[in-house]
Coordinates of C-alpha atoms in Angstrom, one line a residue:
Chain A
X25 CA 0.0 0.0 0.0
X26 CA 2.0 2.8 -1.5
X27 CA 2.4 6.1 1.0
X28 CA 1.9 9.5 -0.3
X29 CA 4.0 10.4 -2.5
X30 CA 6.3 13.7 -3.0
X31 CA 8.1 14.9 -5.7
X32 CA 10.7 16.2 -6.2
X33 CA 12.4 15.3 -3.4
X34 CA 15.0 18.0 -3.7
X35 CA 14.7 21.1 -5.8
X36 CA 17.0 23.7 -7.0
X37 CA 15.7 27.4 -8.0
X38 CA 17.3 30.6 -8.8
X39 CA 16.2 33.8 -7.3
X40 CA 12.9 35.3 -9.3
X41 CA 12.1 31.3 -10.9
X42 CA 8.5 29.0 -10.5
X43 CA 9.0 26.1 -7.9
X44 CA 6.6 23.5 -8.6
X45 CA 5.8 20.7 -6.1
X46 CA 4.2 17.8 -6.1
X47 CA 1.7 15.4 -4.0
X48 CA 0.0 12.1 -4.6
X49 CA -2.1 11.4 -1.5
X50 CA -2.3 7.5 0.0
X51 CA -5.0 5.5 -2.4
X52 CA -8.4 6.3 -1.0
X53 CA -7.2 9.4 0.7
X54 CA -8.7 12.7 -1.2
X55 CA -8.1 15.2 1.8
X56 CA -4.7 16.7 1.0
X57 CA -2.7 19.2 3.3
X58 CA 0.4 21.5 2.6
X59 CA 3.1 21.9 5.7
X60 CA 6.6 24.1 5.6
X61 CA 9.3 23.0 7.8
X62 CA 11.8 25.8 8.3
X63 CA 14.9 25.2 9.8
X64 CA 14.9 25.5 13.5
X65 CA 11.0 26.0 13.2
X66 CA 8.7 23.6 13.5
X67 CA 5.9 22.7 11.3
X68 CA 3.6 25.5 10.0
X69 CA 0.4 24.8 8.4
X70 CA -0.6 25.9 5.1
X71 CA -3.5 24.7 3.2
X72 CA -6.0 22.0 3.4
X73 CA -7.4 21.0 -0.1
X74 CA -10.1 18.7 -1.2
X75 CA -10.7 17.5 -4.4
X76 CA -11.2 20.7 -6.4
X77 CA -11.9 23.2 -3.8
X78 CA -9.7 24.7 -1.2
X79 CA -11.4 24.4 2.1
X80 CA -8.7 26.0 4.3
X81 CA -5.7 28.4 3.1
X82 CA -5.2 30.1 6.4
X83 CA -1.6 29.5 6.7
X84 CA -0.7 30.2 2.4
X85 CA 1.5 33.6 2.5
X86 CA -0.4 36.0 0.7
X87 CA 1.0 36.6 -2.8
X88 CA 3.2 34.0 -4.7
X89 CA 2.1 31.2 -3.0
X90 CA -1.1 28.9 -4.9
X91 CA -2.2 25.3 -4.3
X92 CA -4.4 23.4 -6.1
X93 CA -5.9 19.6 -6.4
X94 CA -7.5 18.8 -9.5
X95 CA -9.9 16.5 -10.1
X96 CA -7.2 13.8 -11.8
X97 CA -4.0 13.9 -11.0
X98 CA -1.4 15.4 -7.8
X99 CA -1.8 18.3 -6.0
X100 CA 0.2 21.1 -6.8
X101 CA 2.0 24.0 -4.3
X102 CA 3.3 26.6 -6.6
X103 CA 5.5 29.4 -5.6
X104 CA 6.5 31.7 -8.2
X105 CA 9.3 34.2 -8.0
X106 CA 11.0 32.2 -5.6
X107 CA 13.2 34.0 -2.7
X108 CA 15.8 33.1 -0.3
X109 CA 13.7 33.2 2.2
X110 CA 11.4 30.1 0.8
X111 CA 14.4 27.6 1.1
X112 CA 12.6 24.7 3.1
X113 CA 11.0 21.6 3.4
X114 CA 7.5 21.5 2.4
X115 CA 5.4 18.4 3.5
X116 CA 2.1 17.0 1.9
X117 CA -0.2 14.8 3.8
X118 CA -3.2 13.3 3.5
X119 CA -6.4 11.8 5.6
X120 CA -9.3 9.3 4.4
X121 CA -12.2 11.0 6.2
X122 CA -13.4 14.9 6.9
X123 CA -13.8 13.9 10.4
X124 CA -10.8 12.4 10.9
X125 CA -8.4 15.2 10.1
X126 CA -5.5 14.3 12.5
X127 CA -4.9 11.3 11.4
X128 CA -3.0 13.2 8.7
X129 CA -0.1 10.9 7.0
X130 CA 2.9 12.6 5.4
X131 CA 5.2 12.5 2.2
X132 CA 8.8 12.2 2.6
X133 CA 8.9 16.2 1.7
X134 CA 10.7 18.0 -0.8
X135 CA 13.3 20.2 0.2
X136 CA 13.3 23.8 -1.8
X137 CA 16.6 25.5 -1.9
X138 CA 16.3 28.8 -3.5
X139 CA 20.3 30.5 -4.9
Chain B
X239 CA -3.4 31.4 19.2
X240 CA -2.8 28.3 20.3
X241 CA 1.0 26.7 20.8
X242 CA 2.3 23.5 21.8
X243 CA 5.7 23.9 24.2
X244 CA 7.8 20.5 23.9
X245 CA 10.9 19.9 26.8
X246 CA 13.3 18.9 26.6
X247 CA 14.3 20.5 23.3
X248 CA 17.5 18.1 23.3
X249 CA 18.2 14.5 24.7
X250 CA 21.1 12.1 24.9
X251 CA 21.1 9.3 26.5
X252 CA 22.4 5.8 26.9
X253 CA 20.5 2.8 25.4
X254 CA 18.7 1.7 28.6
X255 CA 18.0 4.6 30.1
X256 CA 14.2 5.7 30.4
X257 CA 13.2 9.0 29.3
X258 CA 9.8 11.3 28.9
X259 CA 9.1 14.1 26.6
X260 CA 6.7 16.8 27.5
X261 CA 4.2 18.7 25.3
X262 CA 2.5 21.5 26.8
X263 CA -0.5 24.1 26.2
X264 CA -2.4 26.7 27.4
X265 CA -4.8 25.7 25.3
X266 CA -7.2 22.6 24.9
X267 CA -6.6 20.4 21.9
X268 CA -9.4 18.2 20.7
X269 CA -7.1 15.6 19.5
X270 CA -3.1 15.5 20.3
X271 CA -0.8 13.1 17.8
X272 CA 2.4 12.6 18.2
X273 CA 4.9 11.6 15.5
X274 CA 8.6 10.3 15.1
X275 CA 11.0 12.4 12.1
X276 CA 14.1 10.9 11.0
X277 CA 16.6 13.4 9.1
X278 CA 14.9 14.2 5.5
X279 CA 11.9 11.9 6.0
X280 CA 9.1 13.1 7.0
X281 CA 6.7 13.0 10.4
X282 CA 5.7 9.1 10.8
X283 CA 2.6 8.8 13.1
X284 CA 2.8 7.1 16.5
X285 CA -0.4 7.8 18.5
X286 CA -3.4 9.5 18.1
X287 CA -4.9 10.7 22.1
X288 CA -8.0 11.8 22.0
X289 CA -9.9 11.7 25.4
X290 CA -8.7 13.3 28.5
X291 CA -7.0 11.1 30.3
X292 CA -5.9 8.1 27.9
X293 CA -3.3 6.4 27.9
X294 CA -2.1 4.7 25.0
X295 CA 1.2 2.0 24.7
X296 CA 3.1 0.7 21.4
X297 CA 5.9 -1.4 22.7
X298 CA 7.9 0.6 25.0
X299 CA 6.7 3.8 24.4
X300 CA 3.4 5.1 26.5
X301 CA 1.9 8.0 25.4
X302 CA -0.9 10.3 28.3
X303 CA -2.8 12.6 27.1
X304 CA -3.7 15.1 30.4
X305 CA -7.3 15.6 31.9
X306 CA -7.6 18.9 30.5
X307 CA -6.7 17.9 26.9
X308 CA -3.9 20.5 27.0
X309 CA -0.8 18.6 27.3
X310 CA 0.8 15.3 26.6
X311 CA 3.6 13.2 27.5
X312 CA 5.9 10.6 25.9
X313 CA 7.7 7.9 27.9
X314 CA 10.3 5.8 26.5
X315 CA 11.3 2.6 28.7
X316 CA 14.6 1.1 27.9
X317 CA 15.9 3.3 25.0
X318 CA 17.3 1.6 22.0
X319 CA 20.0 3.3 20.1
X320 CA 16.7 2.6 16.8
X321 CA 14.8 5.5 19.1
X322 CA 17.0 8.1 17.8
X323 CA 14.8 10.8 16.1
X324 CA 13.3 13.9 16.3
X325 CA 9.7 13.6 18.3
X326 CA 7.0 16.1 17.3
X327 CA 3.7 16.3 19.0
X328 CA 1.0 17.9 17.2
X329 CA -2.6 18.7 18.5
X330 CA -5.8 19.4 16.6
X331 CA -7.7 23.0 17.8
X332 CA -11.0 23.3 18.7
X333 CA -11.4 26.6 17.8
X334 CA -11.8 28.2 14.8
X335 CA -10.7 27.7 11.3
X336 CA -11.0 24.6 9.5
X337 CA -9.9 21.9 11.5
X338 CA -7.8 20.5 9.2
X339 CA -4.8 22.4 10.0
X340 CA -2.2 20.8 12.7
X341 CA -0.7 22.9 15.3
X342 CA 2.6 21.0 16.0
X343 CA 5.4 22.2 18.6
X344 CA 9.2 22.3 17.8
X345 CA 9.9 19.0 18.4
X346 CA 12.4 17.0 20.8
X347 CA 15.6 15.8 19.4
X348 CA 16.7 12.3 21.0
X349 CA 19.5 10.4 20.8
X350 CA 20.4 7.2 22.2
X351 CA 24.0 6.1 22.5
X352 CA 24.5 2.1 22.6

């Protein structure tokens, strides 16, 4: 029973470029979240999608930041014009049911660095 | 806003050894999880707490969750050097928003030295 899946797992970006990452939630799973690890920081919410909708975007930083989750295929955080400051790991996880939202299972992360 | 306050921040110890790891709040959590993060993995779930009170075991590791439902403790009996990892508890708010957001604390670093 495959996890949920991240990728890239590492990801290279010059100042001012598009970051694109992706997240396949655990099979049967179709509530997706979006987490940034900082260094020295803990885990910081960011947005809780369902299938086509955004239900929760709370934590998304206000401009250059986007998420969606299609109706086929990964959900995507996009960060365009990429800056130093948005070198860190970003997590995806995912939970079966609406009312079961903390049993949230995460990807392996990909780790943004931004030059 | 609600936090989560984990102690210690940092741990070494020798296999053997017991240990507990706290995670505190002022506020009440609905549900309080705690996970286990090895360097460039991500969190793997442990234990989900969700009534005051509980206690829950998975081999040597007991997890409480407090009366209150605002804080939580870890204890490890007879640490193996396998326990190493960063610990992260993470609690569910009752508040506001959508509930589908985490609130997790900083984490505590272990190690175990065999």
């Amino acid at each position: 029973n495959a996890g949920v899946m991240q990728n890239p797992r590492h990801l290279v970006r010059r100042r001012g470029q598009e970051a694109r990452l992706r997240c396949s939630p655990m099979k049967g799973h179709s509530h997706v979240y979006w987490y940034r690890q900082l260094p020295e920081e803990g885990l910081k919410f960011m947005v809780y999608l369902q299938k086509e909708n955004i239900i929760d975007e709370s934590g998304m930083p206000k401009e250059r930041f986007s998420a969606e989750f299609p109706k086929e295929g990964p959900s995507i955080l996009r960060i365009q014009q990429v800056v130093r400051g948005d070198s860190a790991a970003y997590f995806c996880a995912s939970s079966p049911l609406p009312q079961a939202h903390y049993e949230q299972y995460f990807g392996p992360g990909t780790r943004l660095t931004v030059t | 806003t609600q936090l989560l306050e984990q102690s210690p921040q940092f741990l070494s110890i020798q296999e053997g050894e017991n240990l507990t790891v706290y995670c505190n709040s002022s506020s009440v959590f609905s549900s309080l999880q705690w996970y286990r993060q090895e360097p460039g993995e991500g969190p793997v779930l442990l234990v989900t707490v969700v009534t005051g009170g509980e206690v829950k075991k998975l081999k040597r590791l007991t997890f409480q969750f407090g009366d209150a439902r605002k804080d939580s403790s870890l204890h490890i009996t007879a640490a193996q050097p396998g326990d190493t990892g960063l610990y992260l508890c993470a609690g569910q708010g009752v508040y506001g928003g959508s509930q589908g957001n985490l609130i997790f604390g900083k984490g505590t670093k272990l190690s175990v030295k065999p």
